[in-house]
Coordinates of C-alpha atoms in Angstrom, one line a residue:
X5 CA 147.7 105.3 40.2
X6 CA 146.8 102.9 37.3
X7 CA 146.6 99.2 37.8
X8 CA 150.0 99.1 39.5
X9 CA 149.0 101.8 41.9
X10 CA 145.8 100.0 42.7
X11 CA 147.7 96.7 43.3
X12 CA 150.2 98.6 45.5
X13 CA 147.3 99.8 47.7
X14 CA 146.0 96.2 47.9
X15 CA 149.4 95.2 49.3
X16 CA 149.2 97.9 51.9
X17 CA 145.6 96.9 52.8
X18 CA 146.8 93.2 53.1
X19 CA 148.9 94.2 56.1
X20 CA 146.3 95.0 58.7
X21 CA 148.7 96.7 61.1
X22 CA 150.0 99.2 58.6
X23 CA 150.5 102.8 59.9
X24 CA 150.9 105.4 57.2
X25 CA 149.6 108.6 55.6
X26 CA 149.3 107.8 51.9
X27 CA 149.0 110.5 49.2
X28 CA 147.7 109.2 45.9
X29 CA 148.9 111.4 43.0
X30 CA 147.5 111.1 39.5
X31 CA 145.8 113.5 37.1
X32 CA 143.7 110.6 35.7
X33 CA 141.1 108.5 37.3
X34 CA 142.8 106.3 40.0
X35 CA 142.7 102.6 39.4
X36 CA 142.1 102.7 35.6
X37 CA 144.7 105.4 35.1
X38 CA 145.4 106.9 31.6
X39 CA 145.6 103.7 29.5
X40 CA 142.6 101.8 30.9
X41 CA 140.2 104.7 31.3
X42 CA 136.6 103.6 31.4
X43 CA 135.3 106.1 28.8
X44 CA 137.4 104.9 25.9
X45 CA 136.1 103.4 22.7
X46 CA 134.8 99.9 23.6
X47 CA 136.2 98.4 20.3
X48 CA 139.6 98.8 21.9
X49 CA 140.2 95.3 23.4
X50 CA 142.7 93.8 25.7
X51 CA 145.5 91.9 24.2
X52 CA 145.4 89.6 27.2
X53 CA 142.8 86.9 28.0
X54 CA 140.3 87.7 30.7
X55 CA 141.2 84.6 32.7
X56 CA 144.9 85.4 32.5
X57 CA 144.9 88.6 34.5
X58 CA 144.6 89.3 38.2
X59 CA 145.7 92.0 40.6
X60 CA 145.7 89.6 43.6
X61 CA 148.1 87.1 45.1
X62 CA 147.3 83.4 45.3
X63 CA 149.0 80.2 46.4
X64 CA 151.8 80.7 43.9
X65 CA 152.9 83.9 45.5
X66 CA 156.5 83.9 47.0
X67 CA 156.6 87.4 48.4
X68 CA 156.8 88.1 52.2
X69 CA 153.4 89.8 52.5
X70 CA 150.1 88.0 53.2
X71 CA 148.3 86.1 50.5
X72 CA 144.9 87.7 50.0
X73 CA 142.9 85.9 47.3
X74 CA 140.6 88.2 45.4
X75 CA 138.9 87.5 42.1
X76 CA 140.8 87.4 38.8
X77 CA 139.4 89.7 36.1
X78 CA 137.4 86.8 34.6
X79 CA 136.1 85.8 38.0
X80 CA 135.1 89.4 38.7
X81 CA 133.2 89.5 35.5
X82 CA 131.4 86.3 36.5
X83 CA 130.5 87.7 39.9
X84 CA 129.3 91.0 38.4
X85 CA 127.1 89.0 36.0
X86 CA 125.8 86.9 38.9
X87 CA 125.0 90.1 40.9
X88 CA 123.0 91.3 37.9
X89 CA 121.2 88.1 36.9
X90 CA 121.2 85.9 40.0
X91 CA 122.8 82.9 38.2
X92 CA 125.5 81.5 40.5
X93 CA 129.0 81.6 39.1
X94 CA 131.6 78.9 39.8
X95 CA 134.1 81.0 41.8
X96 CA 136.2 79.8 44.8
X97 CA 134.7 80.7 48.1
X98 CA 137.6 82.9 49.3
X99 CA 137.4 85.0 46.1
X100 CA 133.6 85.2 46.2
X101 CA 133.8 86.4 49.8
X102 CA 136.3 89.1 48.9
X103 CA 134.0 90.3 46.1
X104 CA 130.9 90.3 48.3
X105 CA 132.6 92.4 50.9
X106 CA 134.2 94.7 48.4
X107 CA 133.2 98.0 46.7
X108 CA 130.0 98.4 44.7
X109 CA 129.9 97.6 40.9
X110 CA 127.1 100.1 40.2
X111 CA 129.0 101.8 37.4
X112 CA 129.2 98.6 35.4
X113 CA 125.6 97.5 36.1
X114 CA 124.3 100.9 35.1
X115 CA 125.5 100.5 31.6
X116 CA 123.6 98.1 29.3
X117 CA 126.7 97.5 27.1
X118 CA 129.0 96.6 30.0
X119 CA 126.3 94.3 31.5
X120 CA 126.2 92.4 28.3
X121 CA 129.9 92.3 28.1
X122 CA 130.4 90.7 31.5
X123 CA 127.8 88.1 30.7
X124 CA 129.6 87.0 27.5
X125 CA 133.2 87.2 28.9
X126 CA 134.8 83.8 29.2
X127 CA 138.4 83.0 30.4
X128 CA 139.5 83.0 26.8
X129 CA 137.9 86.3 25.9
X130 CA 139.6 89.6 25.0
X131 CA 137.4 92.1 26.8
X132 CA 137.3 95.8 26.2
X133 CA 140.0 97.9 27.9
X134 CA 137.3 100.0 29.4
X135 CA 135.9 97.0 31.3
X136 CA 139.3 96.1 32.6
X137 CA 139.5 99.7 33.8
X138 CA 136.4 99.1 35.9
X139 CA 138.0 96.1 37.4
X140 CA 141.1 98.1 38.3
X141 CA 138.9 100.8 39.8
X142 CA 137.0 98.2 41.8
X143 CA 140.3 96.7 43.1
X144 CA 141.4 100.2 44.3
X145 CA 138.1 101.2 45.9
X146 CA 137.9 97.8 47.7
X147 CA 141.5 98.1 48.9
X148 CA 140.8 101.5 50.3
X149 CA 137.9 100.1 52.2
X150 CA 140.1 97.4 53.7
X151 CA 142.8 99.7 55.0
X152 CA 143.3 99.6 58.7
X153 CA 142.3 102.6 60.9
X154 CA 145.9 103.8 61.1
X155 CA 146.2 104.4 57.3
X156 CA 145.0 107.7 56.1
X157 CA 144.6 108.4 52.4
X158 CA 144.5 111.8 50.5
X159 CA 144.0 112.0 46.8
X160 CA 145.6 114.6 44.6
X161 CA 144.2 115.0 41.1
X162 CA 147.4 116.4 39.6
X163 CA 150.9 115.3 38.6
X164 CA 154.1 115.2 40.5
X165 CA 156.7 117.5 38.8
X166 CA 159.7 117.1 41.1
X167 CA 161.1 115.1 44.0
X168 CA 163.8 116.9 46.1
X169 CA 166.0 115.3 48.7
X170 CA 165.4 116.8 52.1
X171 CA 167.7 114.7 54.3
X172 CA 168.3 111.0 54.9
X173 CA 165.2 109.0 53.7
X174 CA 163.2 112.3 53.5
X175 CA 161.9 113.9 50.3
X176 CA 159.8 116.8 49.2
X177 CA 157.3 116.0 46.4
X178 CA 156.3 119.0 44.3
X179 CA 152.9 118.8 42.6
X180 CA 151.7 120.7 39.5
X181 CA 149.0 122.4 41.6
X182 CA 151.6 124.1 43.8
X183 CA 151.3 121.6 46.7
X184 CA 154.5 120.2 48.3
X185 CA 154.3 116.9 50.2
X186 CA 156.9 115.8 52.7
X187 CA 157.5 112.1 52.3
X188 CA 159.5 109.3 54.0
X189 CA 159.0 107.1 51.0
X190 CA 157.8 107.6 47.4
X191 CA 156.5 104.9 45.0
X192 CA 156.6 105.9 41.3
X193 CA 154.6 103.9 38.8
X194 CA 154.6 106.2 35.8
X195 CA 153.9 103.6 33.2
X196 CA 155.4 104.0 29.7
X197 CA 157.7 106.9 29.6
X198 CA 157.5 109.4 26.7
X199 CA 160.8 109.5 24.9
X200 CA 162.5 111.8 22.4
X201 CA 162.5 110.8 18.7
X202 CA 165.6 109.2 17.2
X203 CA 167.9 111.0 14.7
X204 CA 165.9 109.9 11.6
X205 CA 162.6 111.1 13.1
X206 CA 164.2 114.4 14.3
X207 CA 165.4 115.0 10.7
X208 CA 161.9 114.2 9.3
X209 CA 160.3 116.5 11.9
X210 CA 162.6 119.3 10.8
X211 CA 161.7 118.8 7.2
X212 CA 158.0 118.9 7.9
X213 CA 158.1 122.4 9.5
X214 CA 155.9 124.7 7.5
X215 CA 154.6 121.9 5.3
X216 CA 150.9 121.1 4.8
X217 CA 151.3 117.5 6.0
X218 CA 150.0 115.7 9.1
X219 CA 152.2 113.4 11.2
X220 CA 150.4 111.4 13.9
X221 CA 153.2 110.8 16.4
X222 CA 153.8 107.5 18.2
X223 CA 151.5 107.1 21.2
X224 CA 148.8 104.8 22.6
X225 CA 146.1 104.7 19.9
X226 CA 143.4 106.0 22.2
X227 CA 145.5 109.2 22.7
X228 CA 146.2 109.7 19.0
X229 CA 144.1 112.3 17.2
X230 CA 142.9 110.6 13.9
X231 CA 140.2 113.1 13.2
X232 CA 142.3 114.9 10.6
X233 CA 142.6 111.8 8.4
X234 CA 140.2 112.4 5.6
X235 CA 137.8 109.9 4.0
X236 CA 139.3 108.2 1.0
X237 CA 142.8 109.6 1.3
X238 CA 146.0 107.6 1.4
X239 CA 147.7 107.2 4.8
X240 CA 151.2 105.8 5.4
X241 CA 151.3 103.7 8.5
X242 CA 154.4 102.5 10.3
X243 CA 154.0 99.4 12.5
X244 CA 152.3 96.0 12.3
X245 CA 151.8 95.2 16.0
X246 CA 148.9 95.9 18.3
X247 CA 149.0 99.6 17.7
X248 CA 148.3 99.0 14.0
X249 CA 145.3 96.8 14.7
X250 CA 143.9 99.3 17.2
X251 CA 144.3 102.2 14.8
X252 CA 142.8 100.2 12.0
X253 CA 139.7 99.5 14.1
X254 CA 139.3 103.2 14.9
X255 CA 139.6 104.1 11.2
X256 CA 137.0 101.5 10.1
X257 CA 134.5 100.4 12.8
X258 CA 135.1 103.7 14.5
X259 CA 133.9 105.5 11.4
X260 CA 130.7 103.6 10.9
X261 CA 131.9 100.5 9.0
X262 CA 130.9 97.0 10.0
X263 CA 132.0 93.4 9.5
X264 CA 129.5 90.7 8.3
X265 CA 130.0 87.0 8.5
X266 CA 131.3 85.4 5.3
X267 CA 131.8 81.8 4.2
X268 CA 134.8 79.8 5.5
X269 CA 134.8 81.5 8.9
X270 CA 135.8 84.8 7.3
X271 CA 134.4 88.3 7.3
X272 CA 133.2 90.8 4.7
X273 CA 133.7 94.5 5.4
X274 CA 130.8 96.9 4.6
X275 CA 132.3 100.3 4.3
X276 CA 130.7 103.5 5.5
X277 CA 132.6 105.7 3.0
X278 CA 134.5 107.5 5.7
X279 CA 137.6 105.2 5.7
X280 CA 141.0 106.2 4.4
X281 CA 143.2 103.8 2.4
X282 CA 146.0 102.5 4.7
X283 CA 149.5 101.7 3.3
X284 CA 151.4 99.9 6.0
X285 CA 155.0 98.8 6.5
X286 CA 157.4 97.9 9.3
X287 CA 160.9 96.6 9.9
X288 CA 160.0 92.9 9.5
X289 CA 157.1 93.6 7.1
X290 CA 154.9 90.9 8.6
X291 CA 151.9 91.5 10.8
X292 CA 152.2 90.1 14.4
X293 CA 150.8 86.5 14.5
X294 CA 147.2 86.0 15.8
X295 CA 146.6 84.5 19.2
X296 CA 145.2 81.0 19.2
X297 CA 141.5 80.4 19.9
X298 CA 141.6 78.0 22.9
X299 CA 138.0 78.4 24.2
X300 CA 139.7 79.0 27.5
X301 CA 143.2 79.6 28.9
X302 CA 146.2 78.5 26.9
X303 CA 148.3 75.5 28.0
X304 CA 151.4 76.0 30.1
X305 CA 154.7 75.7 28.2
X306 CA 156.7 72.8 29.5
X307 CA 160.2 73.9 28.5
X308 CA 161.3 70.4 29.5
X309 CA 164.9 70.5 28.1
X310 CA 165.4 74.2 29.0
X311 CA 164.5 73.6 32.6
X312 CA 166.7 70.5 32.7
X313 CA 169.6 72.6 31.4
X314 CA 168.9 75.1 34.2
X315 CA 169.0 72.4 36.8
X316 CA 172.4 71.4 35.6
X317 CA 173.6 75.0 35.9
X318 CA 173.8 78.0 33.6
X319 CA 176.5 80.6 33.2
X320 CA 176.4 84.0 34.7
X321 CA 176.1 86.0 32.6
X322 CA 173.6 84.0 30.6
X323 CA 174.7 82.8 27.2
X324 CA 171.3 82.5 25.5
X325 CA 172.4 81.3 22.1
X326 CA 174.7 78.6 23.4
X327 CA 172.9 77.6 26.6
X328 CA 169.2 78.1 26.0
X329 CA 168.3 78.3 22.3
X330 CA 169.4 74.7 21.4
X331 CA 167.2 73.3 24.1
X332 CA 164.3 75.6 23.2
X333 CA 164.5 74.5 19.6
X334 CA 164.2 70.9 20.7
X335 CA 161.3 71.7 23.1
X336 CA 159.4 73.5 20.3
X337 CA 160.0 70.5 18.0
X338 CA 158.7 68.1 20.6
X339 CA 155.5 70.2 21.0
X340 CA 155.0 70.3 17.3
X341 CA 155.3 66.6 16.7
X342 CA 153.4 65.6 19.8
X343 CA 150.5 67.7 18.6
X344 CA 150.8 66.4 15.0
X345 CA 150.7 62.9 16.3
X346 CA 147.1 63.4 17.5
X347 CA 145.9 63.3 13.8
X348 CA 148.7 61.5 12.0
X349 CA 150.5 58.2 12.7
X350 CA 154.0 59.1 13.9
X351 CA 156.8 57.2 15.5
X352 CA 157.4 59.7 18.4
X353 CA 160.2 57.7 19.9
X354 CA 162.2 57.8 16.6
X355 CA 161.4 61.5 16.2
X356 CA 162.4 62.2 19.7
X357 CA 165.8 60.5 19.1
X358 CA 166.2 62.7 16.0
X359 CA 165.3 65.8 17.9
X360 CA 167.9 65.0 20.6
X361 CA 170.8 64.2 18.2
X362 CA 173.8 66.6 18.4
X363 CA 173.6 68.6 15.1
X364 CA 170.8 71.1 15.4
X365 CA 171.3 72.5 11.9
X366 CA 170.2 69.3 10.3
X367 CA 167.3 68.5 12.6
X368 CA 164.6 69.2 10.0
X369 CA 166.2 66.9 7.5
X370 CA 166.7 64.1 10.1
X371 CA 163.0 64.2 10.9
X372 CA 161.8 64.4 7.2
X373 CA 162.1 60.6 6.5
X374 CA 160.1 59.9 9.6
X375 CA 157.1 61.9 8.4
X376 CA 154.2 60.8 6.1
X377 CA 154.6 61.8 2.5
X378 CA 153.7 65.4 1.8
X379 CA 154.3 66.5 5.5
X380 CA 157.1 69.0 5.9
X381 CA 159.3 69.1 9.0
X382 CA 159.1 71.9 11.5
X383 CA 162.0 74.4 11.1
X384 CA 162.1 77.0 13.9
X385 CA 165.4 78.5 12.8
X386 CA 163.9 79.2 9.4
X387 CA 161.0 81.0 11.1
X388 CA 163.4 83.1 13.2
X389 CA 165.5 84.2 10.3
X390 CA 162.7 84.5 7.8
X391 CA 163.2 87.3 5.3
X392 CA 161.0 88.3 2.4
X393 CA 162.8 87.8 -0.9
X394 CA 162.9 90.6 -3.4
X395 CA 159.5 90.7 -5.2
X396 CA 157.0 93.0 -6.9
X397 CA 154.4 94.9 -4.9
X398 CA 151.7 92.7 -6.5
X399 CA 153.5 89.5 -5.3
X400 CA 154.1 91.0 -1.9
X401 CA 150.3 91.7 -1.4
X402 CA 149.6 88.1 -2.2
X403 CA 152.4 86.8 0.1
X404 CA 151.1 88.8 3.1
X405 CA 147.5 88.0 2.5
X406 CA 148.3 84.3 2.2
X407 CA 150.4 84.4 5.4
X408 CA 147.7 86.1 7.4
X409 CA 145.1 83.6 6.1
X410 CA 147.3 80.6 7.0
X411 CA 148.1 81.9 10.4
X412 CA 144.4 82.6 11.1
X413 CA 143.6 79.0 10.2
X414 CA 146.3 77.8 12.6
X415 CA 144.9 80.1 15.3
X416 CA 141.4 78.8 14.8
X417 CA 142.7 75.3 15.2
X418 CA 143.6 76.1 18.8
X419 CA 145.1 73.1 20.7
X420 CA 145.0 71.1 17.5
X421 CA 147.6 73.3 15.7
X422 CA 151.1 71.8 15.8
X423 CA 152.6 75.1 14.6
X424 CA 150.9 77.2 17.4
X425 CA 151.9 74.5 20.0
X426 CA 155.5 74.9 19.0
X427 CA 155.4 78.7 18.9
X428 CA 153.6 78.7 22.3
X429 CA 156.5 76.8 23.8
X430 CA 158.9 79.4 22.4
X431 CA 156.7 82.2 23.7
X432 CA 156.8 80.5 27.1
X433 CA 160.5 81.0 27.3
X434 CA 160.3 84.8 27.1
X435 CA 159.5 85.3 30.8
X436 CA 161.9 82.5 31.8
X437 CA 164.7 84.1 29.9
X438 CA 164.3 87.7 31.0
X439 CA 164.0 86.7 34.6
X440 CA 167.3 85.0 34.4
X441 CA 168.8 87.9 32.5
X442 CA 167.7 90.4 35.1
X443 CA 170.3 92.8 36.6
X444 CA 173.7 91.0 36.3
X445 CA 172.2 87.8 34.9
X446 CA 173.2 88.9 31.4
X447 CA 175.9 91.2 30.1
X448 CA 175.5 93.9 27.5
X449 CA 176.7 91.8 24.6
X450 CA 174.2 89.0 25.3
X451 CA 171.3 91.2 26.3
X452 CA 171.6 93.5 23.3
X453 CA 172.5 90.6 21.0
X454 CA 171.1 87.1 20.8
X455 CA 168.6 87.7 23.6
X456 CA 167.2 90.9 22.0
X457 CA 166.8 89.0 18.7
X458 CA 164.9 86.2 20.5
X459 CA 162.7 88.6 22.4
X460 CA 161.8 90.5 19.3
X461 CA 160.8 87.3 17.6
X462 CA 158.9 86.2 20.7
X463 CA 157.0 89.4 20.7
X464 CA 155.9 88.9 17.1
X465 CA 154.7 85.3 17.7
X466 CA 153.3 85.8 21.2
X467 CA 152.1 89.4 21.6
X468 CA 150.0 89.6 18.5
X469 CA 146.3 90.4 18.1
X470 CA 143.2 88.4 19.0
X471 CA 142.2 86.1 16.1
X472 CA 139.2 88.2 15.3
X473 CA 141.5 91.2 14.6
X474 CA 143.4 89.1 12.0
X475 CA 140.0 88.1 10.5
X476 CA 139.1 91.8 10.2
X477 CA 142.4 92.5 8.6
X478 CA 141.8 89.9 5.9
X479 CA 138.4 91.5 5.1
X480 CA 140.0 95.0 4.9
X481 CA 142.6 93.7 2.5
X482 CA 139.9 92.3 0.3
X483 CA 138.0 95.5 0.5
X484 CA 141.0 97.4 -0.9
X485 CA 141.4 99.5 2.3
X486 CA 144.8 98.0 3.4
X487 CA 147.9 97.6 1.3
X488 CA 151.4 96.5 2.4
X489 CA 154.5 98.5 1.6
X490 CA 157.1 95.9 2.6
X491 CA 159.8 95.2 5.1
X492 CA 162.5 97.8 6.0
X493 CA 160.1 100.6 5.2
X494 CA 161.8 103.9 4.6
X495 CA 159.8 107.2 5.0
X496 CA 160.8 110.6 3.8
X497 CA 159.3 113.9 2.6
X498 CA 159.0 115.0 -1.0
X499 CA 157.7 118.5 -1.4
X500 CA 154.2 118.5 0.2
X501 CA 153.8 114.8 0.8
X502 CA 155.3 111.9 2.8
X503 CA 156.9 109.1 0.8
X504 CA 157.4 105.5 1.8
X505 CA 158.9 102.5 0.1
X506 CA 160.5 99.1 0.8
X507 CA 163.9 98.6 -0.8
X508 CA 163.1 95.0 -1.6
X509 CA 159.6 95.4 -3.0
X510 CA 159.6 96.8 -6.5
X511 CA 156.9 99.3 -7.1
X512 CA 156.1 99.8 -3.4
X513 CA 156.5 103.5 -3.4
X514 CA 153.5 105.5 -2.1
X515 CA 152.9 109.1 -1.2
X516 CA 150.4 110.5 1.3
X517 CA 149.6 113.7 3.2
X518 CA 149.4 111.8 6.4
X519 CA 151.9 109.7 8.3
X520 CA 150.5 107.6 11.2
X521 CA 153.0 106.0 13.6
X522 CA 151.1 103.0 15.0
X523 CA 153.6 102.1 17.7
X524 CA 155.0 103.5 20.9
X525 CA 158.6 104.6 21.3
X526 CA 160.7 102.3 23.5
X527 CA 161.0 103.7 27.0
X528 CA 164.5 105.2 27.6
X529 CA 165.2 107.1 30.8
X530 CA 168.3 108.6 29.2
X531 CA 166.1 110.3 26.5
X532 CA 162.8 110.7 28.2
X533 CA 160.7 113.8 27.9
X534 CA 159.0 113.2 31.3
X535 CA 160.0 116.2 33.5
X536 CA 159.9 114.3 36.7
X537 CA 162.4 111.6 35.5
X538 CA 164.5 114.4 33.9
X539 CA 164.7 116.2 37.2
X540 CA 165.6 113.0 39.2
X541 CA 168.5 112.4 36.8
X542 CA 169.6 116.0 36.9
X543 CA 169.6 116.1 40.7
X544 CA 171.6 112.8 40.8
X545 CA 168.8 111.0 42.6
X546 CA 168.7 108.5 39.7
X547 CA 171.1 107.2 37.1
X548 CA 171.0 104.7 34.2
X549 CA 171.3 101.1 34.9
X550 CA 174.6 99.8 33.6
X551 CA 174.8 96.2 32.5
X552 CA 178.2 94.5 32.7
X553 CA 180.2 94.3 29.5
X554 CA 182.9 92.1 28.1
X555 CA 185.6 94.8 28.9
X556 CA 184.8 94.5 32.6
X557 CA 182.9 97.8 32.9
X558 CA 179.3 98.7 32.7
X559 CA 177.4 100.0 29.7
X560 CA 174.6 102.4 30.6
X561 CA 171.2 101.5 29.1
X562 CA 167.6 102.8 28.9
X563 CA 166.6 101.6 32.3
X564 CA 167.3 103.2 35.7
X565 CA 169.4 101.6 38.5
X566 CA 167.2 100.2 41.3
X567 CA 167.6 97.9 44.3
X568 CA 167.1 94.3 43.2
X569 CA 164.6 93.7 45.9
X570 CA 162.8 96.9 46.9
X571 CA 163.1 98.8 43.6
X572 CA 164.5 101.8 45.4
X573 CA 166.3 104.2 43.0
X574 CA 170.1 104.3 43.4
X575 CA 171.7 107.4 42.1
X576 CA 175.1 109.1 42.4
X577 CA 173.6 110.9 45.4
X578 CA 172.7 107.6 47.0
X579 CA 169.3 106.3 48.1
X580 CA 166.4 108.5 49.2
X581 CA 163.5 106.2 49.6
X582 CA 162.2 106.7 46.0
X583 CA 161.0 103.4 44.5
X584 CA 160.6 103.1 40.7
X585 CA 158.0 100.4 39.7
X586 CA 156.9 98.8 36.5
X587 CA 157.8 99.8 32.9
X588 CA 160.8 102.0 33.5
X589 CA 162.5 99.3 35.5
X590 CA 161.9 96.6 32.9
X591 CA 165.4 96.7 31.4
X592 CA 166.9 96.0 34.8
X593 CA 164.4 93.7 36.4
X594 CA 162.6 92.2 33.5
X595 CA 159.0 91.0 33.2
X596 CA 157.5 94.2 34.5
X597 CA 155.3 95.1 31.5
X598 CA 153.2 91.9 31.4
X599 CA 150.0 91.9 33.5
X600 CA 150.0 89.5 36.5
X601 CA 148.7 86.0 35.5
X602 CA 147.0 83.8 38.1
X603 CA 149.0 80.9 39.4
X604 CA 152.4 82.1 38.1
X605 CA 153.9 84.1 41.0
X606 CA 153.8 87.2 38.9
X607 CA 156.8 89.5 38.9
X608 CA 154.6 92.6 39.3
X609 CA 153.0 91.4 42.5
X610 CA 156.4 90.4 44.0
X611 CA 157.8 93.8 43.0
X612 CA 155.0 95.7 44.6
X613 CA 155.0 93.6 47.7
X614 CA 158.7 94.1 48.3
X615 CA 158.3 97.9 47.8
X616 CA 155.5 98.1 50.3
X617 CA 157.5 96.0 52.8
X618 CA 160.5 98.4 52.4
X619 CA 158.4 101.6 52.7
X620 CA 156.2 100.8 55.7
X621 CA 157.6 100.9 59.2
X622 CA 159.3 97.6 60.1
X623 CA 160.3 96.8 56.5
X624 CA 163.9 96.7 55.4
X625 CA 166.9 94.4 55.0
X626 CA 165.1 91.3 56.1
X627 CA 162.8 91.7 53.1
X628 CA 165.8 91.2 50.8
X629 CA 166.9 88.1 52.6
X630 CA 163.4 86.6 52.5
X631 CA 162.9 87.3 48.8
X632 CA 166.3 86.0 48.0
X633 CA 165.4 82.7 49.8
X634 CA 162.3 82.4 47.7
X635 CA 164.2 83.0 44.5
X636 CA 166.7 80.4 45.5
X637 CA 164.0 77.9 46.2
X638 CA 162.3 78.6 42.9
X639 CA 165.6 77.9 41.1
X640 CA 166.2 74.7 43.0
X641 CA 162.6 73.5 42.3
X642 CA 163.1 74.2 38.6

């Protein structure tokens, strides 16, 4: 009953004739759920822009359920601020009306800090996760108020521990408090599944038994216990994504430190004396790139050549490296030079001809003579395959610090940065690609090969921290509180300490009593430690989703097999009205992790709407036909 559960209730409420007895089951506060809980540290911010998140449908929605336009997260903040201050916000009438008829916002208004936050939140802001939790809570409470008289809701503050088949389309849901619920349909939205450690971590865990060391295991940062990390001690950290930046905040600002403004749009860190010294490494060895500062919402990626290739027809299964990547490289180059031409005289026609010439490998050299002296051509392939050359640890510190500084300058340039414009075009292809690779749109070789490589690169360039986090990182490097181990970091145990080093960075070895994993293990239903999912697999109510392979069979993967429309689990024992939504279905459906963005016909809202249509009386096979039509129409339009 986190954001996905709240949005599912909105889809039920959107159907005024619904008839149902609904049991909401969660041991955390419904709406906000476990991750977005409203009492968490307010320095924990969203990685998404306030104006780029909604839990409501709009004109772009292609599901079969009604469109009910409620406020986006940013619009909700505007309306809450208006309610507090009386200054009228610029919000569409339908969304304003929905807000005014909705649940109260007293919990936000009662807190001075949250009142100040909604006032300063713009569409390009990265608000606190706690504030987003209040938005999700409000969506759920408003949806419950809007339910028709024939929908009855019971809340259970506990967890579901098992779901047993009790006949055709009939199940018994066992709860941790001893209650058993009889259900005609079940919607599961468990979020990120806990998974078993891999072989290397299992070996490391066995070696730490009985040792005086502390290993903070992978988890969402707000659920990691960092209190055992002592002031001044060395800490080995694995991971340079969002988990790293969140953990770093908790170990610095969260311990009384502060950042002051410094010349050159930089910061200076004023230590409290309670901070540890962080030694961090990862597989790539590079921090995720900072998000650009747009002073609003980012521009939409055009993907002009990619979409033209789709209109001409793509293979099934998709051949990303052959059919998509060459066009994406050219689209990114076009975005780079079009943006560069705003400040330099360029012959865009000649550059465009060079971009569209056949040999992609020589593209940078074809463009070089067309650029002013001293301007280097854009080389996306070099960025994708970038590797750190062997160096000393002193050189490596300088390399990373310089890279973070250059990237921050590009992020601060916003729409004027040619590099960020090109990378934003690449980032825009992530959703496009995974939607077309969904289910049998890709085979095992392609999905786990070139597409996986691209999505990993896309995550680094598109799912990085807000720019202010990168600015903080630079200040912490200068304060001597963050040092970089290197790429391909290897961790072990030597006596009473953890060890870490990078095989290509000479002198990178470090020892520490504490190992902090600043990442979350990939969700894998085959190796999950979630007892409910384990039970469903054991009872043959669920099975791994198998993607087609080159041998003509199917290769089971980390996701679960679901109906392409309704998300109903399909197991060896058939179907039993159990619908799996969100993160655990991402490998099969794709695009289920990203929050819904206004105006984009979000996958999450279509997924939830189809599930509700299938669960409620009157839903069923017609749903699949309708959604299939919409999908075909979207493809024809593209």
